[in-house]
Short mmCIF file of C-alpha atoms and ligand atoms in Angstrom, two decimals:
data_model
loop_
_atom_site.label_atom_id
_atom_site.label_comp_id
_atom_site.label_asym_id
_atom_site.label_seq_id
_atom_site.Cartn_x
_atom_site.Cartn_y
_atom_site.Cartn_z
CA MET A 18 -43.52 113.94 -111.78
CA ARG A 19 -42.21 110.66 -113.22
CA LEU A 20 -39.63 109.15 -110.94
CA ILE A 21 -37.42 106.11 -110.55
CA MET A 22 -35.88 104.97 -107.26
CA LEU A 23 -32.44 103.40 -107.67
CA GLY A 24 -30.32 101.81 -104.97
CA ALA A 25 -29.06 98.53 -103.59
CA PRO A 26 -31.47 96.06 -102.00
CA GLY A 27 -32.34 97.52 -98.59
CA ALA A 28 -31.10 101.03 -99.46
CA GLY A 29 -34.49 102.42 -98.46
CA LYS A 30 -36.19 102.67 -101.86
CA GLY A 31 -39.53 101.37 -100.57
CA THR A 32 -39.40 103.46 -97.38
CA GLN A 33 -38.78 106.69 -99.31
CA ALA A 34 -41.00 105.84 -102.29
CA VAL A 35 -44.05 105.63 -100.01
CA ARG A 36 -43.29 109.11 -98.63
CA VAL A 37 -42.52 110.67 -102.01
CA ALA A 38 -45.69 109.16 -103.52
CA ASP A 39 -47.70 110.66 -100.68
CA ARG A 40 -46.01 114.06 -101.00
CA PHE A 41 -46.58 114.35 -104.77
CA GLY A 42 -49.92 112.48 -104.91
CA ILE A 43 -48.64 109.91 -107.41
CA PRO A 44 -48.91 106.10 -107.38
CA HIS A 45 -46.05 104.05 -105.90
CA ILE A 46 -45.31 101.10 -108.18
CA SER A 47 -43.04 98.45 -106.64
CA THR A 48 -42.23 95.51 -108.92
CA GLY A 49 -41.10 93.50 -105.87
CA ASP A 50 -44.52 94.08 -104.23
CA ILE A 51 -46.29 93.12 -107.49
CA PHE A 52 -44.34 89.85 -107.66
CA ARG A 53 -44.91 89.09 -103.96
CA ALA A 54 -48.67 89.68 -104.38
CA ASN A 55 -48.67 87.31 -107.36
CA ILE A 56 -46.81 84.66 -105.35
CA LYS A 57 -49.29 85.03 -102.50
CA ASN A 58 -52.21 84.65 -104.92
CA GLY A 59 -50.63 81.66 -106.67
CA THR A 60 -50.77 83.21 -110.16
CA GLU A 61 -48.74 81.95 -113.14
CA LEU A 62 -46.54 85.05 -112.91
CA GLY A 63 -45.97 84.39 -109.21
CA LYS A 64 -45.01 80.75 -109.89
CA LYS A 65 -42.49 81.85 -112.53
CA ALA A 66 -41.01 84.63 -110.34
CA LYS A 67 -40.73 82.75 -107.03
CA SER A 68 -37.62 80.62 -107.68
CA PHE A 69 -35.64 83.64 -108.94
CA MET A 70 -36.67 85.80 -105.99
CA ASP A 71 -35.98 83.16 -103.35
CA ALA A 72 -32.49 82.70 -104.82
CA GLY A 73 -31.83 86.48 -104.75
CA LYS A 74 -31.63 86.64 -108.55
CA LEU A 75 -33.49 88.94 -110.93
CA VAL A 76 -36.72 87.79 -112.52
CA PRO A 77 -36.19 87.65 -116.34
CA ASP A 78 -36.69 90.98 -118.15
CA GLU A 79 -39.51 89.59 -120.29
CA LEU A 80 -41.64 88.93 -117.19
CA VAL A 81 -41.37 92.50 -115.92
CA CYS A 82 -41.08 94.96 -118.85
CA ASP A 83 -44.58 94.54 -120.31
CA LEU A 84 -46.08 94.49 -116.85
CA VAL A 85 -44.60 97.91 -116.02
CA ALA A 86 -45.39 99.38 -119.45
CA ASP A 87 -49.01 98.34 -118.95
CA ARG A 88 -49.14 99.69 -115.36
CA ILE A 89 -47.81 103.17 -116.22
CA SER A 90 -50.35 103.50 -119.04
CA LYS A 91 -53.23 103.39 -116.50
CA GLU A 92 -55.27 106.49 -115.79
CA ASP A 93 -53.90 106.98 -112.26
CA CYS A 94 -50.39 107.44 -113.76
CA GLU A 95 -51.37 110.34 -116.03
CA LYS A 96 -49.94 112.93 -113.63
CA GLY A 97 -46.91 110.82 -112.76
CA PHE A 98 -45.67 107.76 -110.89
CA ILE A 99 -42.79 106.53 -108.81
CA LEU A 100 -41.13 103.27 -109.85
CA ASP A 101 -39.50 101.33 -107.01
CA GLY A 102 -37.33 98.39 -108.11
CA PHE A 103 -37.67 98.99 -111.85
CA PRO A 104 -35.66 99.27 -114.02
CA ARG A 105 -32.91 96.95 -112.74
CA THR A 106 -31.04 96.18 -115.97
CA ILE A 107 -30.07 98.22 -119.05
CA PRO A 108 -32.63 96.35 -121.23
CA GLN A 109 -35.33 97.23 -118.66
CA ALA A 110 -34.26 100.90 -118.76
CA GLU A 111 -34.47 100.86 -122.56
CA ALA A 112 -37.90 99.23 -122.42
CA LEU A 113 -39.02 101.95 -119.98
CA ASP A 114 -37.70 104.68 -122.29
CA ALA A 115 -39.75 103.18 -125.13
CA ALA A 116 -42.86 102.94 -122.92
CA VAL A 117 -42.69 106.55 -121.68
CA GLU A 118 -41.96 107.80 -125.20
CA LYS A 119 -45.07 106.00 -126.41
CA LEU A 120 -47.02 107.89 -123.74
CA GLY A 121 -45.51 111.16 -125.02
CA THR A 122 -43.63 111.82 -121.82
CA LYS A 123 -40.24 111.25 -120.10
CA ILE A 124 -38.57 110.31 -116.82
CA ASP A 125 -37.96 113.47 -114.76
CA TYR A 126 -35.60 112.06 -112.12
CA ALA A 127 -33.83 108.85 -111.20
CA VAL A 128 -33.18 109.12 -107.46
CA ASP A 129 -30.19 107.03 -106.38
CA ILE A 130 -30.12 106.23 -102.66
CA GLU A 131 -26.49 105.46 -101.85
CA VAL A 132 -25.73 103.06 -99.00
CA PRO A 133 -22.52 100.99 -98.57
CA ASP A 134 -22.85 97.20 -98.52
CA GLU A 135 -22.00 96.89 -94.80
CA ASN A 136 -25.00 99.05 -93.80
CA ILE A 137 -27.23 97.00 -96.10
CA ILE A 138 -26.42 93.75 -94.32
CA GLU A 139 -27.53 95.25 -90.97
CA ARG A 140 -30.72 96.72 -92.41
CA MET A 141 -31.82 93.55 -94.14
CA GLY A 142 -31.13 91.44 -91.06
CA GLY A 143 -33.45 93.68 -89.03
CA ARG A 144 -36.21 94.19 -91.57
CA ARG A 145 -39.61 92.64 -90.90
CA THR A 146 -42.59 92.91 -93.23
CA CYS A 147 -46.30 92.36 -92.89
CA PRO A 148 -47.67 89.62 -95.17
CA GLY A 149 -51.15 91.10 -94.67
CA CYS A 150 -50.76 94.72 -95.79
CA GLY A 151 -47.12 94.99 -96.93
CA ALA A 152 -46.04 97.44 -94.19
CA SER A 153 -42.29 97.41 -93.54
CA TYR A 154 -40.56 97.59 -90.15
CA HIS A 155 -37.08 97.31 -88.69
CA ILE A 156 -36.49 95.71 -85.31
CA LYS A 157 -34.20 98.61 -84.28
CA TYR A 158 -35.19 101.64 -86.43
CA ILE A 159 -38.95 101.15 -86.90
CA PRO A 160 -40.21 98.64 -84.33
CA THR A 161 -43.88 97.70 -84.18
CA LYS A 162 -45.78 99.05 -81.16
CA LYS A 163 -46.62 95.49 -80.07
CA GLU A 164 -43.77 93.03 -80.64
CA GLY A 165 -44.25 90.88 -83.75
CA ILE A 166 -47.64 92.41 -84.65
CA CYS A 167 -48.27 94.81 -87.55
CA ASP A 168 -49.38 98.28 -86.35
CA VAL A 169 -51.57 98.73 -89.44
CA CYS A 170 -53.52 95.47 -89.82
CA GLY A 171 -52.68 93.31 -86.79
CA SER A 172 -51.11 90.41 -88.75
CA ALA A 173 -48.00 88.63 -87.45
CA ILE A 174 -44.96 90.20 -89.15
CA ILE A 175 -42.33 88.00 -90.83
CA GLN A 176 -38.78 88.09 -92.19
CA ARG A 177 -38.81 87.97 -96.01
CA GLU A 178 -37.38 84.73 -97.41
CA ASP A 179 -34.86 86.74 -99.45
CA ASP A 180 -33.68 88.72 -96.40
CA LYS A 181 -31.77 85.70 -95.04
CA PRO A 182 -28.00 86.56 -94.93
CA GLU A 183 -26.84 84.20 -97.71
CA THR A 184 -29.52 85.49 -100.11
CA VAL A 185 -28.74 89.13 -99.26
CA LYS A 186 -25.13 88.46 -100.35
CA THR A 187 -26.34 87.19 -103.75
CA ARG A 188 -28.72 90.15 -104.11
CA LEU A 189 -25.86 92.58 -103.51
CA GLU A 190 -23.69 90.81 -106.13
CA VAL A 191 -26.56 90.93 -108.62
CA TYR A 192 -27.11 94.62 -107.83
CA HIS A 193 -23.46 95.55 -108.46
CA ALA A 194 -23.27 93.53 -111.69
CA GLN A 195 -26.63 94.33 -113.29
CA THR A 196 -28.28 97.37 -111.67
CA GLN A 197 -25.43 99.71 -110.71
CA PRO A 198 -24.66 100.47 -114.41
CA LEU A 199 -28.02 102.32 -114.46
CA ILE A 200 -26.43 105.10 -112.41
CA ASP A 201 -24.23 106.02 -115.40
CA TYR A 202 -27.17 105.46 -117.75
CA TYR A 203 -29.33 108.07 -116.00
CA SER A 204 -26.39 110.37 -115.27
CA ALA A 205 -25.72 110.53 -119.04
CA LYS A 206 -29.36 111.55 -119.53
CA GLY A 207 -28.94 114.36 -116.97
CA VAL A 208 -31.73 113.14 -114.66
CA LEU A 209 -29.72 111.50 -111.86
CA ALA A 210 -30.34 112.77 -108.31
CA GLU A 211 -28.00 111.20 -105.76
CA VAL A 212 -28.76 111.19 -102.03
CA ASP A 213 -26.88 109.88 -98.99
CA GLY A 214 -28.98 106.94 -97.79
CA THR A 215 -26.94 106.37 -94.62
CA GLN A 216 -28.68 109.33 -92.95
CA PRO A 217 -31.82 108.97 -90.78
CA MET A 218 -35.01 108.39 -92.81
CA ASP A 219 -36.35 111.96 -92.38
CA THR A 220 -33.02 113.42 -93.53
CA VAL A 221 -32.97 111.16 -96.60
CA PHE A 222 -36.52 112.27 -97.43
CA ALA A 223 -35.56 115.95 -97.03
CA GLN A 224 -32.60 115.43 -99.41
CA ILE A 225 -34.89 113.86 -102.01
CA VAL A 226 -37.45 116.64 -101.80
CA GLU A 227 -34.68 119.22 -102.17
CA LYS A 228 -33.26 117.46 -105.24
CA LEU A 229 -36.70 117.28 -106.82
CA GLY A 230 -37.00 121.03 -106.42
CA GLU A 231 -39.88 121.25 -103.94
P1 AP5 B 325 -37.64 94.28 -104.22
O1 AP5 B 325 -38.80 94.04 -103.36
O2 AP5 B 325 -37.63 95.45 -105.13
O3 AP5 B 325 -36.35 94.27 -103.30
P2 AP5 B 325 -35.04 95.17 -103.32
O4 AP5 B 325 -34.70 96.07 -104.40
O5 AP5 B 325 -34.01 94.17 -103.06
O6 AP5 B 325 -35.37 96.22 -102.31
P3 AP5 B 325 -35.91 95.97 -100.93
O7 AP5 B 325 -37.39 95.99 -100.92
O8 AP5 B 325 -35.26 94.76 -100.32
O9 AP5 B 325 -35.28 97.21 -100.17
P4 AP5 B 325 -35.60 98.76 -100.24
O10 AP5 B 325 -34.49 99.47 -100.95
O11 AP5 B 325 -36.99 99.01 -100.70
O12 AP5 B 325 -35.42 99.10 -98.71
P5 AP5 B 325 -36.51 99.35 -97.56
O13 AP5 B 325 -37.13 100.68 -97.72
O14 AP5 B 325 -37.41 98.18 -97.40
O15 AP5 B 325 -37.33 93.01 -105.13
C1 AP5 B 325 -37.31 91.70 -104.58
C2 AP5 B 325 -36.99 90.70 -105.67
O16 AP5 B 325 -38.00 90.78 -106.72
C3 AP5 B 325 -35.66 90.93 -106.42
O17 AP5 B 325 -34.57 90.36 -105.76
C4 AP5 B 325 -35.96 90.25 -107.76
O18 AP5 B 325 -35.86 88.85 -107.66
C5 AP5 B 325 -37.44 90.58 -108.01
N1 AP5 B 325 -37.61 91.82 -108.80
C6 AP5 B 325 -38.22 92.97 -108.39
N2 AP5 B 325 -38.18 93.90 -109.37
C7 AP5 B 325 -37.53 93.33 -110.41
C8 AP5 B 325 -37.14 93.79 -111.70
N3 AP5 B 325 -37.40 95.04 -112.11
N4 AP5 B 325 -36.46 92.92 -112.50
C9 AP5 B 325 -36.17 91.67 -112.12
N5 AP5 B 325 -36.49 91.17 -110.90
C10 AP5 B 325 -37.16 92.00 -110.06
O19 AP5 B 325 -35.50 99.41 -96.31
C11 AP5 B 325 -34.79 98.27 -95.88
C12 AP5 B 325 -34.76 98.26 -94.33
O20 AP5 B 325 -33.96 99.34 -93.87
C13 AP5 B 325 -36.13 98.43 -93.69
O21 AP5 B 325 -36.22 97.63 -92.54
C14 AP5 B 325 -36.18 99.92 -93.32
O22 AP5 B 325 -36.98 100.15 -92.21
C15 AP5 B 325 -34.73 100.22 -93.07
N6 AP5 B 325 -34.36 101.58 -93.47
C16 AP5 B 325 -34.75 102.26 -94.59
N7 AP5 B 325 -34.20 103.48 -94.63
C17 AP5 B 325 -33.42 103.58 -93.51
C18 AP5 B 325 -32.56 104.61 -92.99
N8 AP5 B 325 -32.40 105.79 -93.61
N9 AP5 B 325 -31.92 104.36 -91.82
C19 AP5 B 325 -32.07 103.17 -91.17
N10 AP5 B 325 -32.86 102.16 -91.62
C20 AP5 B 325 -33.52 102.36 -92.78
#
């Protein structure tokens, strides 16, 4: 099963990708998480990506395409993978097509989680993440058991720099201009699976599983 998660920032791609990866026993590959890990570790890639991410803009295609092509060629991706946050532009989608073709395979589904902009603003404002293990929470929908402390690793949870309201607005504009055209791209290939992302998380997951035919 080779999958892509599409959707606006905060649509729930990461939340659902973790569940789908667990269900199908495939690796979850989040380009946002890869960049954040590189920023945390002070790598060259992290230094290059940081200013774009903090501004809510996309990191240039050339910094992400080879990275993903290399990642999906690893042994743990032989039976499939789920890409969360990639591709985000038509050139990235074309680069992914070339990479999967080289591996003698194809993308099975592009799952589009649809959520209107007004819901996104509320979700992003309430999201908190753990800088220690990457776990994601929401102050209203998924609160930590102990306020401000990660349930998994005990670190103090934070609000992502790019979840501040003014940056969320830019991210939504970038999404509509550069990433939304991928919906037509994958629809034309006959692999688009659309789900209603405004539903509770378990309902969204059930919709995805149904669309994937399991
Ligand atoms: P990235 O980390 O990919 O951010 P994003 O796409 O903006 O997505 P998010 O992680 O913000 O949201 P999500 O859809 O995963 O939602 P989540 O499940 O957390 O990228 C960050 C930056 O990196 C980009 O802006 C860019 O600069 C750079 N980048 C990354 N990939 C790139 C690429 N390919 N090319 C160029 N640049 C790239 O959910 C959000 C919140 O809502 C959570 O609090 C969650 O608990 C809650 N929630 C989820 N589902 C529900 C539900 N059904 N009901 C209620 N609440 C829900």
